[in-house]
mmCIF file of N, CA and C in Angstrom:
data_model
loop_
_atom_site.group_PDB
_atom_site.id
_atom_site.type_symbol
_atom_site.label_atom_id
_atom_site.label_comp_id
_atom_site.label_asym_id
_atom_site.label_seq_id
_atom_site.Cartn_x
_atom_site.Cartn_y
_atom_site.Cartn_z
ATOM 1 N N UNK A 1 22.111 -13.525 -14.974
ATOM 2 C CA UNK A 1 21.283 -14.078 -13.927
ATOM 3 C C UNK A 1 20.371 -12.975 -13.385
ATOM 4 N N UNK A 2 19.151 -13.539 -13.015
ATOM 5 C CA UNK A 2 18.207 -12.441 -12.157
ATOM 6 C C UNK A 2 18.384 -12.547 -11.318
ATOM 7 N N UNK A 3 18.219 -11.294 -10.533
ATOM 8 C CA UNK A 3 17.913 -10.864 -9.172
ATOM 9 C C UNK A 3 16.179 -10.518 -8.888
ATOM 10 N N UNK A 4 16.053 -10.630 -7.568
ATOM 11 C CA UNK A 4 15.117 -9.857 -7.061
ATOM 12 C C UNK A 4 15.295 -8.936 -5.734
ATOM 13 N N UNK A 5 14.758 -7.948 -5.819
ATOM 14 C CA UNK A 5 15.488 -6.455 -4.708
ATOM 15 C C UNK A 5 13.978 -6.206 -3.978
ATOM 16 N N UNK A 6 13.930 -6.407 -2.793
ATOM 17 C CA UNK A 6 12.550 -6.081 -2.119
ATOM 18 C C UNK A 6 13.191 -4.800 -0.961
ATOM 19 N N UNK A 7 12.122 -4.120 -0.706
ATOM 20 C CA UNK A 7 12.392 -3.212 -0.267
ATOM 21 C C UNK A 7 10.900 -2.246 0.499
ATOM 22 N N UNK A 8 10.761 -2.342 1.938
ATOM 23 C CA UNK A 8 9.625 -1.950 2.803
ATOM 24 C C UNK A 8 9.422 -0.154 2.602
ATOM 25 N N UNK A 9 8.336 0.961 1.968
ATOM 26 C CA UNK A 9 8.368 1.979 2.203
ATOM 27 C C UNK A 9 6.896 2.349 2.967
ATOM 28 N N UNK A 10 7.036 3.798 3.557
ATOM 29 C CA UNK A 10 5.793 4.311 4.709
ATOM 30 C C UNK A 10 4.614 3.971 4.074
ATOM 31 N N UNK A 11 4.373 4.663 2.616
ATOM 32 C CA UNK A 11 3.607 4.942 1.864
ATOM 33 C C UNK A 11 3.371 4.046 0.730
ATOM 34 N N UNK A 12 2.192 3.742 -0.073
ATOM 35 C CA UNK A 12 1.876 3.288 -1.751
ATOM 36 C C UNK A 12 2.872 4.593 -2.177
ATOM 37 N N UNK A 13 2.709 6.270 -1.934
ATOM 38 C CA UNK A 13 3.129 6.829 -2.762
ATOM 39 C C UNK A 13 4.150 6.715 -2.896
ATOM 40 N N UNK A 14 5.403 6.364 -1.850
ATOM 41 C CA UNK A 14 6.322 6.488 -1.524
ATOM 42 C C UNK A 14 7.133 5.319 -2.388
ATOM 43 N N UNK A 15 6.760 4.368 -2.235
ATOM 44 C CA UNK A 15 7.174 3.578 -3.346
ATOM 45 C C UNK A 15 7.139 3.485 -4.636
ATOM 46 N N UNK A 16 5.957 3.824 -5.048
ATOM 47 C CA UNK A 16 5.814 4.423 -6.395
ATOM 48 C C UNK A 16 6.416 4.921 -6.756
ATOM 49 N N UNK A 17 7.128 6.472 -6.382
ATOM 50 C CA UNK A 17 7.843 7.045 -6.532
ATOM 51 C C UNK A 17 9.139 6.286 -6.615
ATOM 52 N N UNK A 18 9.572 5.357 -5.929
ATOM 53 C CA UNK A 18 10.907 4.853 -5.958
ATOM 54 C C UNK A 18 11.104 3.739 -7.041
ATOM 55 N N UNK A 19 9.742 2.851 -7.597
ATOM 56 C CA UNK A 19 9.991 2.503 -8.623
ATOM 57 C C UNK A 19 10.729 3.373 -9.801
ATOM 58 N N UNK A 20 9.522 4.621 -9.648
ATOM 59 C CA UNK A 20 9.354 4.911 -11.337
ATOM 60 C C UNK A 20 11.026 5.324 -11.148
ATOM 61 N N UNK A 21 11.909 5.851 -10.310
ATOM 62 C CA UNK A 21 13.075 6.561 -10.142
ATOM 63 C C UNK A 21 14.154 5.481 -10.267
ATOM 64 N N UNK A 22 13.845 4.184 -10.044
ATOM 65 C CA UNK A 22 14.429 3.105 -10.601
ATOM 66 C C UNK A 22 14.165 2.503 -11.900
ATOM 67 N N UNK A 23 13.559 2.383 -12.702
ATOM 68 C CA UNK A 23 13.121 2.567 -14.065
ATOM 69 C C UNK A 23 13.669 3.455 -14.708
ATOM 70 N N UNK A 24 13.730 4.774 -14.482
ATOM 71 C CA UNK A 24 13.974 5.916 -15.051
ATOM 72 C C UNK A 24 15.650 5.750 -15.231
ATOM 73 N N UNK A 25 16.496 5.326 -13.987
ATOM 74 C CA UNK A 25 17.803 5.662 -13.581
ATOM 75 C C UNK A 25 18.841 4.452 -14.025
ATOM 76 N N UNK A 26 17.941 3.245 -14.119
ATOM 77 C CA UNK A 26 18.696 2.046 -13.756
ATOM 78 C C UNK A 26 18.902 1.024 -14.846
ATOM 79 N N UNK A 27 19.733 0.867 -15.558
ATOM 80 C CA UNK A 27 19.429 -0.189 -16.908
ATOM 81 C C UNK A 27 19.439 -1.879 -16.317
ATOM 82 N N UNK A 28 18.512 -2.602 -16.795
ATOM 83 C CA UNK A 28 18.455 -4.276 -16.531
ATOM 84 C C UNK A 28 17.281 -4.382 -15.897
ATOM 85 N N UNK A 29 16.584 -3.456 -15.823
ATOM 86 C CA UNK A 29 15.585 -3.396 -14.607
ATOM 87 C C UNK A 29 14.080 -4.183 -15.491
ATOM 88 N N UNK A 30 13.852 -5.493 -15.151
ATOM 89 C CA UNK A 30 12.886 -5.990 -16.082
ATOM 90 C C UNK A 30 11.661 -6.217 -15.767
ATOM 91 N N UNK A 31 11.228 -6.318 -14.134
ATOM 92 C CA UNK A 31 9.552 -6.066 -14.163
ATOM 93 C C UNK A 31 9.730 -5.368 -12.426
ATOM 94 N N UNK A 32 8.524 -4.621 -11.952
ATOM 95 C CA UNK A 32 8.687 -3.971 -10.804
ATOM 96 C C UNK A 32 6.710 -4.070 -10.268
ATOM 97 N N UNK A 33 7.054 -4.740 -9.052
ATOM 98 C CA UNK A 33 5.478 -4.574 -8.346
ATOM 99 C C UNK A 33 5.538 -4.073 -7.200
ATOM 100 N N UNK A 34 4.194 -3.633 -6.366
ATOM 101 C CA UNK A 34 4.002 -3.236 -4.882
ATOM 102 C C UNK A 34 3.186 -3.917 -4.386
ATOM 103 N N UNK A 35 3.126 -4.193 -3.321
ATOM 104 C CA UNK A 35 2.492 -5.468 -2.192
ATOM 105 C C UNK A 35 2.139 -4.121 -1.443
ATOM 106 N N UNK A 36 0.517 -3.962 -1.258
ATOM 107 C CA UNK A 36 0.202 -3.330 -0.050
ATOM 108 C C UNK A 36 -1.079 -3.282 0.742
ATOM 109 N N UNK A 37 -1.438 -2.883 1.685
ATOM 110 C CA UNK A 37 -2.846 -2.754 2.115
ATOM 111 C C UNK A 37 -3.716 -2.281 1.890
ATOM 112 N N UNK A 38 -4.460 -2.415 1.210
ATOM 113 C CA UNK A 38 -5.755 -1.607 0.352
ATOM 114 C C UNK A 38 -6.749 -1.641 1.366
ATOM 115 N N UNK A 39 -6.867 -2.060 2.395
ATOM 116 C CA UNK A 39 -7.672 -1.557 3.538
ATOM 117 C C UNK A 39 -7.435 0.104 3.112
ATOM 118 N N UNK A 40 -5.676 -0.003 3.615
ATOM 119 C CA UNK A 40 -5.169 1.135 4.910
ATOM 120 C C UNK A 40 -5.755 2.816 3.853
ATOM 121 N N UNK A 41 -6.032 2.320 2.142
ATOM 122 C CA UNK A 41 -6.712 3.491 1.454
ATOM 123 C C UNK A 41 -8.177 3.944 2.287
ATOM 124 N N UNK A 42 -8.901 2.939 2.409
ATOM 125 C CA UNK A 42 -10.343 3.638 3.469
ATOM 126 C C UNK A 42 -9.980 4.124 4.553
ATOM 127 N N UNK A 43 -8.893 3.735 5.115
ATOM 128 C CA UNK A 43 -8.742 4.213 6.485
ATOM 129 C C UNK A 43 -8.586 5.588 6.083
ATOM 130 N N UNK A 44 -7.382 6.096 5.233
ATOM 131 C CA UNK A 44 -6.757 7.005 5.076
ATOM 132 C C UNK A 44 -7.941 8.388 4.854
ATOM 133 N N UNK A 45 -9.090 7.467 3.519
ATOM 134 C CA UNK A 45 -10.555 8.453 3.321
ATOM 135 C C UNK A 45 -11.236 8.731 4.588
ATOM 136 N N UNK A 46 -11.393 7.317 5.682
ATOM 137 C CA UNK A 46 -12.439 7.865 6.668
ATOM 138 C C UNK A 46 -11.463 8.903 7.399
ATOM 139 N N UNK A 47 -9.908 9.120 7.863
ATOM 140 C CA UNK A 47 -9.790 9.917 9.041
ATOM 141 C C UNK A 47 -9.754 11.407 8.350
ATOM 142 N N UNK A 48 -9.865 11.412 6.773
ATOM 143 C CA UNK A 48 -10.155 12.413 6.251
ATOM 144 C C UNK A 48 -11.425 13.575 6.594
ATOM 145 N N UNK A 49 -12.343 12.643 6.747
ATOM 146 C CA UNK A 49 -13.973 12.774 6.969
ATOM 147 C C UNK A 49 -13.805 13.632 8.234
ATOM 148 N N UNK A 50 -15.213 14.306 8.284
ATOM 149 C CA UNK A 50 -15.658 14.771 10.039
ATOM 150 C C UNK A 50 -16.494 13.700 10.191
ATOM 151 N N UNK A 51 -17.329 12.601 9.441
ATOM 152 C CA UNK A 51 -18.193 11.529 10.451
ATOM 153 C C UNK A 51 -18.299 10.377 9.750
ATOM 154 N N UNK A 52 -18.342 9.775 10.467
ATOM 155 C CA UNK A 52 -18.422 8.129 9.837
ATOM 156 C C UNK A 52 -19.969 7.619 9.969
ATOM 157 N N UNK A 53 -20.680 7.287 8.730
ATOM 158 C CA UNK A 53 -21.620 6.621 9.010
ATOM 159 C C UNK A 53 -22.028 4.875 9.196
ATOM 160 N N UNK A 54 -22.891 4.423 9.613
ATOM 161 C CA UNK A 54 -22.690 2.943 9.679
ATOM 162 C C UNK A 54 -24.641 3.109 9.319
ATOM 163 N N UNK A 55 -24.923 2.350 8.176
ATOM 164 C CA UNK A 55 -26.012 2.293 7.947
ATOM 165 C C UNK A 55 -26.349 0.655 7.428
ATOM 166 N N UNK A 56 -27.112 0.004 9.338
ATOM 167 C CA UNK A 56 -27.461 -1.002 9.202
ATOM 168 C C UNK A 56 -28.220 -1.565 8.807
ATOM 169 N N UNK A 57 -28.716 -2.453 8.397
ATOM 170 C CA UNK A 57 -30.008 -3.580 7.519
ATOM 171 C C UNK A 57 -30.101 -4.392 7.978
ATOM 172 N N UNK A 58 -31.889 -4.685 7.607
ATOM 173 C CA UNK A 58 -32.194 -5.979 8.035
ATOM 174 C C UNK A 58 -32.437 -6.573 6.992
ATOM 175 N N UNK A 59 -32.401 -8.174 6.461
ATOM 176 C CA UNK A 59 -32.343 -8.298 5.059
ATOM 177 C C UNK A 59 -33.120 -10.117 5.364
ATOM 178 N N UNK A 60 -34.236 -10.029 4.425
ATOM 179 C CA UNK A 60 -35.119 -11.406 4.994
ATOM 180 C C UNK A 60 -35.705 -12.142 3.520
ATOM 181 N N UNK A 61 -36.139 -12.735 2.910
ATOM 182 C CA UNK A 61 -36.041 -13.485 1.823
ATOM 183 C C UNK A 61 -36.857 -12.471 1.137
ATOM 184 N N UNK A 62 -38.179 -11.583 1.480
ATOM 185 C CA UNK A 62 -39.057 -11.411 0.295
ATOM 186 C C UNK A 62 -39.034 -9.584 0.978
ATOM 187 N N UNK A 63 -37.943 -9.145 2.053
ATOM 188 C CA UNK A 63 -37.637 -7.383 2.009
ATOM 189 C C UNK A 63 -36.884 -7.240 2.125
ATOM 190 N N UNK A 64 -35.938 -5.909 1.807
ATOM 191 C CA UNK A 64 -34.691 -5.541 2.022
ATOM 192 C C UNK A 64 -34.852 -3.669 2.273
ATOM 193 N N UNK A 65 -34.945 -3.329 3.561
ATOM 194 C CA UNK A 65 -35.112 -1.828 4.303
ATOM 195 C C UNK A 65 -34.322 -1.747 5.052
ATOM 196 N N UNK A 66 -33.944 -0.461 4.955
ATOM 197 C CA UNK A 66 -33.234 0.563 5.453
ATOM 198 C C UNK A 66 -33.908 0.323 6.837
ATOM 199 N N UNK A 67 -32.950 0.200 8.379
ATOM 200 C CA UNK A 67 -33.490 0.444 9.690
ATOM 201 C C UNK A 67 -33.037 1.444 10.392
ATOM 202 N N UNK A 68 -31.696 1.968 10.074
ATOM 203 C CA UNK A 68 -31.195 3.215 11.107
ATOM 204 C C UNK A 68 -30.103 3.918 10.213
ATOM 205 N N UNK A 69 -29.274 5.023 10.554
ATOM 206 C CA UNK A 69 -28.605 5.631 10.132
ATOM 207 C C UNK A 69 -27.771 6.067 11.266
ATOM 208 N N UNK A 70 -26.426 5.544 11.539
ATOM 209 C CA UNK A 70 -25.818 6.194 12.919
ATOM 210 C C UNK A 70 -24.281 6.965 12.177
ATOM 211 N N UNK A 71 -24.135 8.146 12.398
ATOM 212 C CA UNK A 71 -22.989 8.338 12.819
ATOM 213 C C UNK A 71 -22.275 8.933 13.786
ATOM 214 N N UNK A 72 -20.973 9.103 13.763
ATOM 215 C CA UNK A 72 -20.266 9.497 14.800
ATOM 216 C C UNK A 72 -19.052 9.952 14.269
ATOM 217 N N UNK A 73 -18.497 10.713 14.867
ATOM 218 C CA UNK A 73 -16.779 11.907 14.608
ATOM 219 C C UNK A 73 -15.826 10.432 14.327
ATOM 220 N N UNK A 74 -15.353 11.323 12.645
ATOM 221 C CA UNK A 74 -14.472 10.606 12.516
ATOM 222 C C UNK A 74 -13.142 10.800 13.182
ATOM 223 N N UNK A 75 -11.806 10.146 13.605
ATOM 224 C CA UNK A 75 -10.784 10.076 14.031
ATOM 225 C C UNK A 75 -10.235 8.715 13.826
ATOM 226 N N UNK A 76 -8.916 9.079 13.881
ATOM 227 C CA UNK A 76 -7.800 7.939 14.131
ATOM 228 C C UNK A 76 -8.039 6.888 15.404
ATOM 229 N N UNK A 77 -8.986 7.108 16.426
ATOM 230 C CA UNK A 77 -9.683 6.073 16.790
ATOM 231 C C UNK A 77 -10.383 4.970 16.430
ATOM 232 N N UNK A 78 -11.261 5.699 15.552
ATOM 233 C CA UNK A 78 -12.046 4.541 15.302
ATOM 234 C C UNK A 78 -11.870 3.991 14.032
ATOM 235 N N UNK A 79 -10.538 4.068 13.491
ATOM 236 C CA UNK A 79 -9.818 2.994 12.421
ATOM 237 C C UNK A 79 -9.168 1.570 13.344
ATOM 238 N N UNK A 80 -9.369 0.749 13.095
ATOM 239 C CA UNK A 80 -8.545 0.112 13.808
ATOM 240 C C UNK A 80 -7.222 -0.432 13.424
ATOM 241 N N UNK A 81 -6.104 -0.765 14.326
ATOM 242 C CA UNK A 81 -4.472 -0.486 14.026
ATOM 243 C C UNK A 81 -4.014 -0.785 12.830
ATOM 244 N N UNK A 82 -4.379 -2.189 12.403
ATOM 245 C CA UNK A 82 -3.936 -2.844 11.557
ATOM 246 C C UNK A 82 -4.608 -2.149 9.698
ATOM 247 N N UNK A 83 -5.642 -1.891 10.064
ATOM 248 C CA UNK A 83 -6.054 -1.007 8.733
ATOM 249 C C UNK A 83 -5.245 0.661 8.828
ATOM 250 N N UNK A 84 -4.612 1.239 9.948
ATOM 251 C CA UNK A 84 -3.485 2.352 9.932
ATOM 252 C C UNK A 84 -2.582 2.093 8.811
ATOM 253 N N UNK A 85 -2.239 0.747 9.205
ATOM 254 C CA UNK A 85 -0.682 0.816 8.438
ATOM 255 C C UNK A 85 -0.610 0.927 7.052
ATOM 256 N N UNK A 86 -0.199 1.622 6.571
ATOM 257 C CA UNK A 86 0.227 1.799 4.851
ATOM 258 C C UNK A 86 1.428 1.450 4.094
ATOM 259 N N UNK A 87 2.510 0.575 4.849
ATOM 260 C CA UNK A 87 3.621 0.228 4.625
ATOM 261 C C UNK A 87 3.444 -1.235 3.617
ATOM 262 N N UNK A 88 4.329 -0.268 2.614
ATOM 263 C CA UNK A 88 4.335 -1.048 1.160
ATOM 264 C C UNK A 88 5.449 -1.727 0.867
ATOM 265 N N UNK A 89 5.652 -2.913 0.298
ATOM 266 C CA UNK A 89 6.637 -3.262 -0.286
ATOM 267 C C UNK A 89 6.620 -3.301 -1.596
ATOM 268 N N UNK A 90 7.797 -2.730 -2.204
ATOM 269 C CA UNK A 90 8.538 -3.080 -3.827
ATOM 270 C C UNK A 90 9.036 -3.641 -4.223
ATOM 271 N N UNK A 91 8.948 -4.780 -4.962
ATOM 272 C CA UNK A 91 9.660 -5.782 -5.543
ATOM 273 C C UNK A 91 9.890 -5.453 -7.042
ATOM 274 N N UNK A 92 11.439 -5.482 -6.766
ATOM 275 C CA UNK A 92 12.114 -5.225 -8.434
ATOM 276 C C UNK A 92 12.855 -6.261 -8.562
ATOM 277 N N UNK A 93 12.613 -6.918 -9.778
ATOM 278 C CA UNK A 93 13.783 -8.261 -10.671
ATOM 279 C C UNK A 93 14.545 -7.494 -11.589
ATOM 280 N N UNK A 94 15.652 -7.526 -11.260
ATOM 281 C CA UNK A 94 16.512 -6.916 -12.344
ATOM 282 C C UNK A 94 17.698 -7.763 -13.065
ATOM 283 N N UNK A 95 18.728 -7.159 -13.709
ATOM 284 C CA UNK A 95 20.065 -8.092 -13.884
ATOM 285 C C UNK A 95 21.140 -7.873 -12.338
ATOM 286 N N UNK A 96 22.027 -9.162 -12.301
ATOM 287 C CA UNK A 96 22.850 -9.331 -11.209
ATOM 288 C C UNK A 96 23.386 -8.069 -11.344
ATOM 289 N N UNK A 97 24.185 -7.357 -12.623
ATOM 290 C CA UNK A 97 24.764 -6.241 -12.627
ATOM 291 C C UNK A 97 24.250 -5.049 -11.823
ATOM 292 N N UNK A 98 22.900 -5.716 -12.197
ATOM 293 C CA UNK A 98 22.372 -4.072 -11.374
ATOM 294 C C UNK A 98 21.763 -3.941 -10.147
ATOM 295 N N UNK A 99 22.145 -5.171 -10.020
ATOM 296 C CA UNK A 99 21.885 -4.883 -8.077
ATOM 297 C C UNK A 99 22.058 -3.518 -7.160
ATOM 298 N N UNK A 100 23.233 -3.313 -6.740
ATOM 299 C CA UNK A 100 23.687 -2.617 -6.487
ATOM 300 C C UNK A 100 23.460 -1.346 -7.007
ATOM 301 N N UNK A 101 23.138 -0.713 -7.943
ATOM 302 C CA UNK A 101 22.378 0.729 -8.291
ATOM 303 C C UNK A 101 20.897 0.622 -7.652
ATOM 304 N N UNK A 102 20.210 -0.790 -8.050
ATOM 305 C CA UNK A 102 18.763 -0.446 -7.647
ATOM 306 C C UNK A 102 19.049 -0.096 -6.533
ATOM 307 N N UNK A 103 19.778 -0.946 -5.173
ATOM 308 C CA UNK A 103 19.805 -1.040 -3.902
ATOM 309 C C UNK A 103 19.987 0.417 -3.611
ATOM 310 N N UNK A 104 20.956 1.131 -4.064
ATOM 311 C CA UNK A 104 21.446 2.461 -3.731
ATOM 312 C C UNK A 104 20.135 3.561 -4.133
ATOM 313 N N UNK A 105 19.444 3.088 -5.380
ATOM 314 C CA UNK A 105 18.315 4.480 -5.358
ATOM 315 C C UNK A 105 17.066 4.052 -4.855
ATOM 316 N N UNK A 106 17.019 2.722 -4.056
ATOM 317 C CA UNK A 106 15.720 2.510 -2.864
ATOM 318 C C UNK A 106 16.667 3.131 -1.931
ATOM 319 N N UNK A 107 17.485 3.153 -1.408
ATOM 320 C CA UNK A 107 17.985 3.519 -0.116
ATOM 321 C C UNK A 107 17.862 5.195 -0.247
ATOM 322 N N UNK A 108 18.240 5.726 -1.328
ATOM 323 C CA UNK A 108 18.315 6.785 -1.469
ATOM 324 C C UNK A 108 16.758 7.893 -1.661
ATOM 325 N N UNK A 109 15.736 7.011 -1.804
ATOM 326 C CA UNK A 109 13.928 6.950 -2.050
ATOM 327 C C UNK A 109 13.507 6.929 0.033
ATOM 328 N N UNK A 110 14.349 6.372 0.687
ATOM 329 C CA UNK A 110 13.669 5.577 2.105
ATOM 330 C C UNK A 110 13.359 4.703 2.181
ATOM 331 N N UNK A 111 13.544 3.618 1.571
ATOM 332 C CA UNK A 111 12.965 2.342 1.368
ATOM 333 C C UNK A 111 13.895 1.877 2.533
ATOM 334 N N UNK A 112 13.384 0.910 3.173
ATOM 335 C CA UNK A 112 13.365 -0.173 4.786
ATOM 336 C C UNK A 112 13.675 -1.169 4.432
ATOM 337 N N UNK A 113 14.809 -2.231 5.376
ATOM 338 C CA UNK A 113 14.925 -3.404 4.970
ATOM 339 C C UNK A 113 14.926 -3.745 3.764
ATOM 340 N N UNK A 114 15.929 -3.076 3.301
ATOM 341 C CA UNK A 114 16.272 -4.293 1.518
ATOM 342 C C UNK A 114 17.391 -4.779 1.964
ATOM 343 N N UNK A 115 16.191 -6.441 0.478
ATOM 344 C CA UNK A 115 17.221 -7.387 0.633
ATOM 345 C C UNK A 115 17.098 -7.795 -0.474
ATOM 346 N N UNK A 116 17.993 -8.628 -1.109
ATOM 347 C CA UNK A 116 18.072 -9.164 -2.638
ATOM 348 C C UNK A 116 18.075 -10.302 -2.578
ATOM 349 N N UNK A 117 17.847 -10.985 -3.385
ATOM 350 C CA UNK A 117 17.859 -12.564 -3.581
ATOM 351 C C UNK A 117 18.447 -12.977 -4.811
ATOM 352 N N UNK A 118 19.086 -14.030 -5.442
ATOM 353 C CA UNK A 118 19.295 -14.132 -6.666
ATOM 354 C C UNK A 118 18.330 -15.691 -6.887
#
C-alpha cells in the first residue's frame, strides 16, 4: 500500500535537501515534490539589492513610452509579508513499510508538521 508523508520546511533549500537525503537513505520511496512560493524567490533578490526600481508606462493603441524611472532603498519593508514567506512543503509517496524512516529523516532535516496519509 502507498503512503503519502507531507512535511512543512523554512526554506525551497531546505527541503530539497531533505528530499534528496530521503531518496538517497530510504528504500520504497517512489515519487517526491515541493509546493512553494515563487513570489517569496523575488522577494528574496529584491532585499538582496540596495534599490528597487518601479518603471512606469503609459501604454495607448498606436504608442508605447517610457514616462518615469523611480527608485528607492531596498529593505525588508518594502516586500510585502506574504511574499516574505518561503516555507515549503514536501510531499513524498512511498511504501507503508517505509513510513516511518521517511518520517524520522524529515524530522531529522527540520521539517514541521508531518503527517502521513495512507
Amino acid at each position: 500500500m502507498l503512503s503519502r508523508v507531507t512535511a512543512e520546511f523554512e526554506s525551497p533549500e531546505l527541503a530539497e535537501l531533505a528530499i534528496m537525503r530521503v531518496k538517497d537513505s530510504v528504500q520504497y520511496v517512489y515519487s517526491t515534490h515541493m509546493i512553494y512560493n515563487r513570489i517569496s524567490e523575488k522577494a528574496l533578490h529584491i532585499s538582496r539589492g540596495t534599490t528597487v526600481s518601479l518603471i512606469p508606462t503609459y501604454s495607448n493603441t498606436h504608442t508605447n513610452f517610457l514616462t518615469a524611472v523611480m527608485e528607492s532603498p531596498a529593505s525588508k519593508d518594502v516586500i510585502p509579508e506574504p511574499a516574505q514567506n518561503r516555507k515549503t512543503s514536501a510531499c513524498i509517496v512511498c511504501g507503508s513499510a517505509a513510513v516511518d524512516n521517511v518520517i524520522a529523516v524529515l524530522n531529522a532535516m527540520g521539517g514541521l508538521n508531518i503527517r502521513f496519509a495512507q
